[in-house]
XYZ file of C-alpha atoms in Angstrom:
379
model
C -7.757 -10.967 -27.464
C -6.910 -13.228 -24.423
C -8.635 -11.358 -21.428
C -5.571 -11.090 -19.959
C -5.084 -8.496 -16.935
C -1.486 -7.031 -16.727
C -0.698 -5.616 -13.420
C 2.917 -3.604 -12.105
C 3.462 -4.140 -8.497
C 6.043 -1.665 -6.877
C 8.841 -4.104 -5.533
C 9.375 -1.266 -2.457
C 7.657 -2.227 0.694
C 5.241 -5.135 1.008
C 1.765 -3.137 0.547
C 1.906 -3.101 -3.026
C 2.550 -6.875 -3.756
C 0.027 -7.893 -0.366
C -2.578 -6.395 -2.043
C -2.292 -7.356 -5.527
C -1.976 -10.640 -4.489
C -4.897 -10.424 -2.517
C -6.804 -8.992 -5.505
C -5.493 -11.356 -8.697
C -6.422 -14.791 -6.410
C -9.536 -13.275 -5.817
C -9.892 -13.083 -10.168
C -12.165 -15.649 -11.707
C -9.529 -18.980 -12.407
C -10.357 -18.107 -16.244
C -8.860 -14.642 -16.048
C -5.090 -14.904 -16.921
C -2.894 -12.430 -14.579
C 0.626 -11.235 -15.602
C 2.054 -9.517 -12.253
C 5.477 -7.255 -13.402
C 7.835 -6.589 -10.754
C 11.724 -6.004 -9.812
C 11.106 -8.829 -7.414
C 9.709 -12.033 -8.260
C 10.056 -13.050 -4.266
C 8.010 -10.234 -2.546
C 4.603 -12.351 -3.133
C 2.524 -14.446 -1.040
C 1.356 -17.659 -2.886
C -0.633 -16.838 -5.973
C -3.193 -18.849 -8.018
C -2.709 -20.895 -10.549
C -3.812 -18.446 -13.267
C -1.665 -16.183 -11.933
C 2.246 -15.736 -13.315
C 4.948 -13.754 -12.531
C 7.637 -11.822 -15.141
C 10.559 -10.401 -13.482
C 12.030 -7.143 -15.027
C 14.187 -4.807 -14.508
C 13.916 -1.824 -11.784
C 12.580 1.245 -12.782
C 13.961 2.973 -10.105
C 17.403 2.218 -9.658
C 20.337 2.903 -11.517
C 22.190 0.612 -13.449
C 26.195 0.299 -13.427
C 25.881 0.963 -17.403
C 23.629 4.557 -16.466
C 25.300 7.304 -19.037
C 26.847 10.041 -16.842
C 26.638 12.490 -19.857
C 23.029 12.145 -19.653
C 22.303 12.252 -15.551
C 21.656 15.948 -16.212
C 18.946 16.118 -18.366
C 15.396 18.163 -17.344
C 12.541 15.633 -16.365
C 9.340 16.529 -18.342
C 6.580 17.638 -15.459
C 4.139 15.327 -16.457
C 6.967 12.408 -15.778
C 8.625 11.061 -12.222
C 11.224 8.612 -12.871
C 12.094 9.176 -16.472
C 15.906 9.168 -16.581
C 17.752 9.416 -20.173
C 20.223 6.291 -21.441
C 19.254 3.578 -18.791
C 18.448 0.648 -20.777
C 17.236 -1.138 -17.872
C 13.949 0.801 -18.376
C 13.895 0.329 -22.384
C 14.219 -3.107 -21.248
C 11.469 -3.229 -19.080
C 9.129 -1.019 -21.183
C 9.903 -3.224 -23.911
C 8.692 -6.497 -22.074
C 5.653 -4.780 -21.393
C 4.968 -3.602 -24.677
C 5.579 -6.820 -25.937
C 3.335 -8.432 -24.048
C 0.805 -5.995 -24.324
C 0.846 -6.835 -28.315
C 0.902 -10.261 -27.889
C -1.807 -10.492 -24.624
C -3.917 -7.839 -26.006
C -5.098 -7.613 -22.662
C -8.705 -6.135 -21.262
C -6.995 -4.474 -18.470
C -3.168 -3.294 -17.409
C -2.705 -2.282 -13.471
C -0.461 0.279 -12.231
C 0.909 -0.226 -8.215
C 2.402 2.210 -8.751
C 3.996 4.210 -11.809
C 2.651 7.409 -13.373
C 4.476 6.820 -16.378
C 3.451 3.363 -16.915
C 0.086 4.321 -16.586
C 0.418 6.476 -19.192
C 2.433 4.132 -21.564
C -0.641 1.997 -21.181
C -2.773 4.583 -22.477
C -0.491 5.546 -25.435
C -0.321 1.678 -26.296
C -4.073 1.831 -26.392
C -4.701 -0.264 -23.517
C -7.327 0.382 -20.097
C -5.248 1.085 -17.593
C -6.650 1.098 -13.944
C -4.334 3.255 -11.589
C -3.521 2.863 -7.761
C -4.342 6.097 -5.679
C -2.212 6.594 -2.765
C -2.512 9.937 0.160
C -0.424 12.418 -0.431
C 0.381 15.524 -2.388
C 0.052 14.113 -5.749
C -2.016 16.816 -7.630
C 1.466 17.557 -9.675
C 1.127 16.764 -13.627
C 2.812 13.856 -13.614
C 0.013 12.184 -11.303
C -2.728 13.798 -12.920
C -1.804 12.561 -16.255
C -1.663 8.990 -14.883
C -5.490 9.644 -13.305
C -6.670 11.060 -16.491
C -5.420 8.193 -18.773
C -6.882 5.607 -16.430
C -9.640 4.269 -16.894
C -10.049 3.774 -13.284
C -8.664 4.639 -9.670
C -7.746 2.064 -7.210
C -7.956 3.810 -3.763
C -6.633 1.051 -1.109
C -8.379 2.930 2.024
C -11.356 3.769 3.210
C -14.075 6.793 2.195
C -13.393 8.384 5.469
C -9.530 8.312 4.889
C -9.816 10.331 1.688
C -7.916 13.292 1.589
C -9.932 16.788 0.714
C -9.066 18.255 -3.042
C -9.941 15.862 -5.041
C -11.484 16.656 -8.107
C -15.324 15.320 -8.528
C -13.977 13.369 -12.488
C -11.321 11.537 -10.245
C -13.909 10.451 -7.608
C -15.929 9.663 -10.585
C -13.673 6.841 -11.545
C -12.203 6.167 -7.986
C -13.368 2.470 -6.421
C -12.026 2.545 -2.251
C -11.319 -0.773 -1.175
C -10.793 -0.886 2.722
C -7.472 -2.532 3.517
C -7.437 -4.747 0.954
C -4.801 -7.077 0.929
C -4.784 -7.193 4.664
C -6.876 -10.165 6.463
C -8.691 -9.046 9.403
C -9.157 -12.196 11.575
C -9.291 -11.656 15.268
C -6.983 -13.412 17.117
C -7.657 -13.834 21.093
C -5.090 -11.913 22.867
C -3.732 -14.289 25.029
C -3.660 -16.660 22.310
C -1.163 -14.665 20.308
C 0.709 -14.519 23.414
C 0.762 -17.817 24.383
C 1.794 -18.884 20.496
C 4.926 -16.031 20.729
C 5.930 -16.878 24.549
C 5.031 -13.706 25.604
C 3.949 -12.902 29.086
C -0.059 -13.352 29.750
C 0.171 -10.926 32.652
C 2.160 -7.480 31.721
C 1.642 -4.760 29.513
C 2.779 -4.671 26.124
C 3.505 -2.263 23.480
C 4.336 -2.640 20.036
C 6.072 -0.288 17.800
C 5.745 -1.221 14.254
C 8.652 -0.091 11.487
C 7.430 -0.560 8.057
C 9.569 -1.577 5.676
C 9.933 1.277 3.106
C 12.273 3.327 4.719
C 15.594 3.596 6.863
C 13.664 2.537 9.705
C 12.189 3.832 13.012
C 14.881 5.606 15.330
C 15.891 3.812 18.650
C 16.017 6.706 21.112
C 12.816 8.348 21.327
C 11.504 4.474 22.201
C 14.345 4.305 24.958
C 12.559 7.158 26.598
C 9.125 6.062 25.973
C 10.104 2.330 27.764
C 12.290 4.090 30.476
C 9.066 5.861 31.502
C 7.163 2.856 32.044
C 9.715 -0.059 33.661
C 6.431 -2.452 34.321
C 5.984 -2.446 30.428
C 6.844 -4.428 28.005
C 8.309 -2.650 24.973
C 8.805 -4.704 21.681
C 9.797 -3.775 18.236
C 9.204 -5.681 14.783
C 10.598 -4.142 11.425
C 13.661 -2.395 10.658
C 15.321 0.382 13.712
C 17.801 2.724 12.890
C 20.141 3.094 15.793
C 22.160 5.629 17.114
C 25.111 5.428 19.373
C 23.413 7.615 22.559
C 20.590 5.832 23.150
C 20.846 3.805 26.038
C 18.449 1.067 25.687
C 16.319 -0.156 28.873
C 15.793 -3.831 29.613
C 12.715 -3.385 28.797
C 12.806 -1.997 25.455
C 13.136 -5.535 22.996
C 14.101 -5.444 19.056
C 12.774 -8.002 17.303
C 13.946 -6.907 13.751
C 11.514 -8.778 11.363
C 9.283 -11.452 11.799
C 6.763 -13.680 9.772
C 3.854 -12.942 11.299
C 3.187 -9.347 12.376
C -0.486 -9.493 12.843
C -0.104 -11.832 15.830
C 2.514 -9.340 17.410
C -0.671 -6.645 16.821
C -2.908 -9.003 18.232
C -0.530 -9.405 21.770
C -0.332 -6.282 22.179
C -1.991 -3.596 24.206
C -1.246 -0.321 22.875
C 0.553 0.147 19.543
C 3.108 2.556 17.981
C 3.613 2.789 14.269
C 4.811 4.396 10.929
C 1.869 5.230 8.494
C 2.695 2.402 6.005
C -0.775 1.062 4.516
C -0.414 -2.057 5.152
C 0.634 -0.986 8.711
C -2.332 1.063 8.858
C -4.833 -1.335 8.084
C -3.585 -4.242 10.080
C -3.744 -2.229 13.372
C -6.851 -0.532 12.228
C -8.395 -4.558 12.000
C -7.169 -5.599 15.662
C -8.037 -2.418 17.076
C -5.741 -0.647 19.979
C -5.348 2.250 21.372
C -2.391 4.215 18.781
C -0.540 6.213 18.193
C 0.775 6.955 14.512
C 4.342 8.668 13.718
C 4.650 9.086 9.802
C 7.941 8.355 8.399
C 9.171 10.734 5.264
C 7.949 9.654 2.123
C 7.196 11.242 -1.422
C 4.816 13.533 -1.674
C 4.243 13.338 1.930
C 2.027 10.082 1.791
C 2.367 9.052 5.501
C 1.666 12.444 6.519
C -1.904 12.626 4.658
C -2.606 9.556 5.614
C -1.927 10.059 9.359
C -4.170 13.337 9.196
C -6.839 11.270 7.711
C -6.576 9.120 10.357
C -6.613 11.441 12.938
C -9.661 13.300 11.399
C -11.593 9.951 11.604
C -10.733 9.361 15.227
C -8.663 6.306 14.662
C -5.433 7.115 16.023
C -3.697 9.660 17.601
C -0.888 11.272 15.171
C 2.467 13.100 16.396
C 4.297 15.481 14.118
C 7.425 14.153 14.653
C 9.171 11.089 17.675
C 8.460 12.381 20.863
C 11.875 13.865 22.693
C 10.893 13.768 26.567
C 9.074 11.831 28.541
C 6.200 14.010 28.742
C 5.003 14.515 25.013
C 4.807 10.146 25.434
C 2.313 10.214 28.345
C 0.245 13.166 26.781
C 0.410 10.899 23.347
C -0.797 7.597 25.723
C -2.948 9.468 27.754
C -5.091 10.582 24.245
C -4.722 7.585 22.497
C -6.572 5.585 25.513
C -9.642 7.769 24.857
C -9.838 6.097 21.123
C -13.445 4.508 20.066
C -11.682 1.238 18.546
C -14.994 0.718 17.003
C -13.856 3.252 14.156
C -10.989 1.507 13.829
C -12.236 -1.698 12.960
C -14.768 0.166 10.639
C -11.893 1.036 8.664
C -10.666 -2.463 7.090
C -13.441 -4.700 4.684
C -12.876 -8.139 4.970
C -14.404 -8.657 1.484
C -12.298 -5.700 0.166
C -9.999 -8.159 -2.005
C -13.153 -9.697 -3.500
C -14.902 -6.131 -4.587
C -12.086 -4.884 -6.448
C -11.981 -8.466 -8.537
C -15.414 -7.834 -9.265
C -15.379 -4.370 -10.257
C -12.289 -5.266 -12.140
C -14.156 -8.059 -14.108
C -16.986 -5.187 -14.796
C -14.110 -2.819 -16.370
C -12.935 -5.485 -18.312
C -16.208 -6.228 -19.803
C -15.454 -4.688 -22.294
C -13.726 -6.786 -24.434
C -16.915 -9.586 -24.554
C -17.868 -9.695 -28.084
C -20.639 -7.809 -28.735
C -23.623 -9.840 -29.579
C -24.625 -10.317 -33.125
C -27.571 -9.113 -34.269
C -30.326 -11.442 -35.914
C -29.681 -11.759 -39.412
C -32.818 -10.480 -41.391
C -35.228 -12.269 -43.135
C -34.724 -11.665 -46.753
C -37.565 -13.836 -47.858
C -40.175 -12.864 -45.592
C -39.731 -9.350 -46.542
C -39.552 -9.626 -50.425
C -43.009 -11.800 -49.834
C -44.152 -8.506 -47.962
């Protein structure tokens, strides 16, 4: 056996393939890393004794995808598990494969249920990625019981109630991990984007799962307040009513998002984790409006983050004038002390190491001393 780990990174969003980057470079330079994704571009740089093996989606239909078949019941302890697509006996196959040929000490799941639970039936540890929401349905739970641990990307104050005590048994938090919490001054950040040193700012941050934060309810939020600055970065869906103020700026992506967070004053976001954690580490007075997701993730997380006094969370875009300056007016009472409490700088580091203990494993156990035939036939 090689030592190998395996890890599946989600190619939706940026989260999942921050933070196992974060988390593989972290790996000691003798632990070989096989990272499986849809996308082989979504990464930041990785180490040397990390590699990369594209395959194919296993969420998205293929042209070839049997229309006969579209029909057929989904098992409950399955998510994604569509009949006749051979892009996923494709993809199952290359993992299999390597799994045979690796025989790894360790296979990551960022996120699938199901491959979590191939890796058990292929007889191979399996660590899986907890994320908030709803996710006490069988398919999930099979995933958490075949795993031989739980990956929770978030703080011990952000965990959601109803977990069962054998999950928290196996669960290692590890406080936005993948996200790097270095201050940056604030004028700094300005200064480097050619932003103005003397006027309010706000910053409403899209993440990048989704359609995309709607345009209007911001047009009423800037319209309220003419001496601020209102800036967007991410994707905005918009809609042909809203009128948008001149001060109300969409920015669309950009390569550096933590130095947007860092110029900014007050922030306005989505509940994306990455999102999350990189507001949580520069520390501003928030306010959080989850987008839809399965199994209402944003929405547990936002609660959580309400119920540890990090942000303040709305329900739903505000539609007058009024429901923004009651959201403003609570959010400037937030302690950004338990913000900052939220996000581990060594975060990336920890889950290496517990990683390395799980895959421990696989040392060769040590040989006993042989006995000493001689001595006791002379006894």
């Amino acid at each position: 056996m090689s030592g190998a780990i395996g890890y599946f990174v989600h190619h939706q969003g940026r989260g999942h393939a921050e933070r196992a980057a974060a988390i593989v470079n972290a790996l000691p330079a003798d632990r070989p890393v096989m990272l499986f994704s849809a996308r082989d571009d979504i990464f930041p740089p990785l180490a040397a004794h990390v590699a990369v093996t594209r395959i194919p989606s296993l969420f998205e239909a293929p042209d070839d995808a049997p229309a006969a078949l579209a029909e057929a019941a989904t098992p409950a302890t399955l998510h994604c598990a569509p009949l006749g697509w051979a892009s996923i006996t494709r993809a199952v196959a290359t993992i299999a494969t390597w799994f045979a040929d690796a025989g790894p000490a360790l296979f990551v799941t960022d996120v699938s249920a199901e491959l979590a639970q191939l890796a058990r039936i292929a007889s191979v540890p399996c660590v899986a990625v907890l994320q908030h929401g709803d996710r006490s349905d069988p398919g999930h739970m099979a995933a958490y019981e075949s795993a031989l641990g739980i990956l929770a990307p978030y703080h011990p104050l952000l965990e959601q109630p109803g977990r069962p005590d054998w999950m928290r048994a196996k669960m290692h938090h590890a406080p936005g991990v993948g996200v790097h919490p270095a201050v940056t001054d604030r004028d700094a950040a300005r200064a480097a984007l050619n932003l103005p040193l003397d006027r309010d700012i706000v910053l409403v941050v899209a993440g990048g799962g989704g359609d995309g934060t709607p345009a209007t309810p911001l047009t009423l939020g800037a319209r309220a307040q003419p001496d601020t600055l209102w800036l967007t970065i991410g994707a905005v869906a918009h809609e042909w009513h809203a009128t948008v103020p001149g001060n109300l700026r969409h920015l669309g992506w950009v390569d550096d998002p933590a130095s947007y967070i860092a110029a900014a004053d007050r922030v306005v976001s989505s509940a994306g984790n990455t999102t999350v954690h990189m507001i949580a580490a520069a520390g501003r007075p928030w306010i959080v409006v989850p987008e839809w997701r399965y199994f209402d993730e944003q929405r547990w997380k936002a609660r959580m983050l309400a119920q540890a006094g990090a942000a303040v969370t709305l329900d739903h875009w505000p539609s007058h004038v009024d429901a923004w300056r009651d959201a403003w007016t609570r959010a400037a009472a937030i302690d950004t002390a338990k913000q900052h409490m939220l996000v581990d700088p060594h975060a990336a580091q920890g889950v290496a190491d517990w990683f390395e203990r799980l895959a421990a494993w696989q040392r060769p156990a040590p040989r006993a001393a042989a006995p000493n035939l001689l001595a006791e036939m002379i006894s």
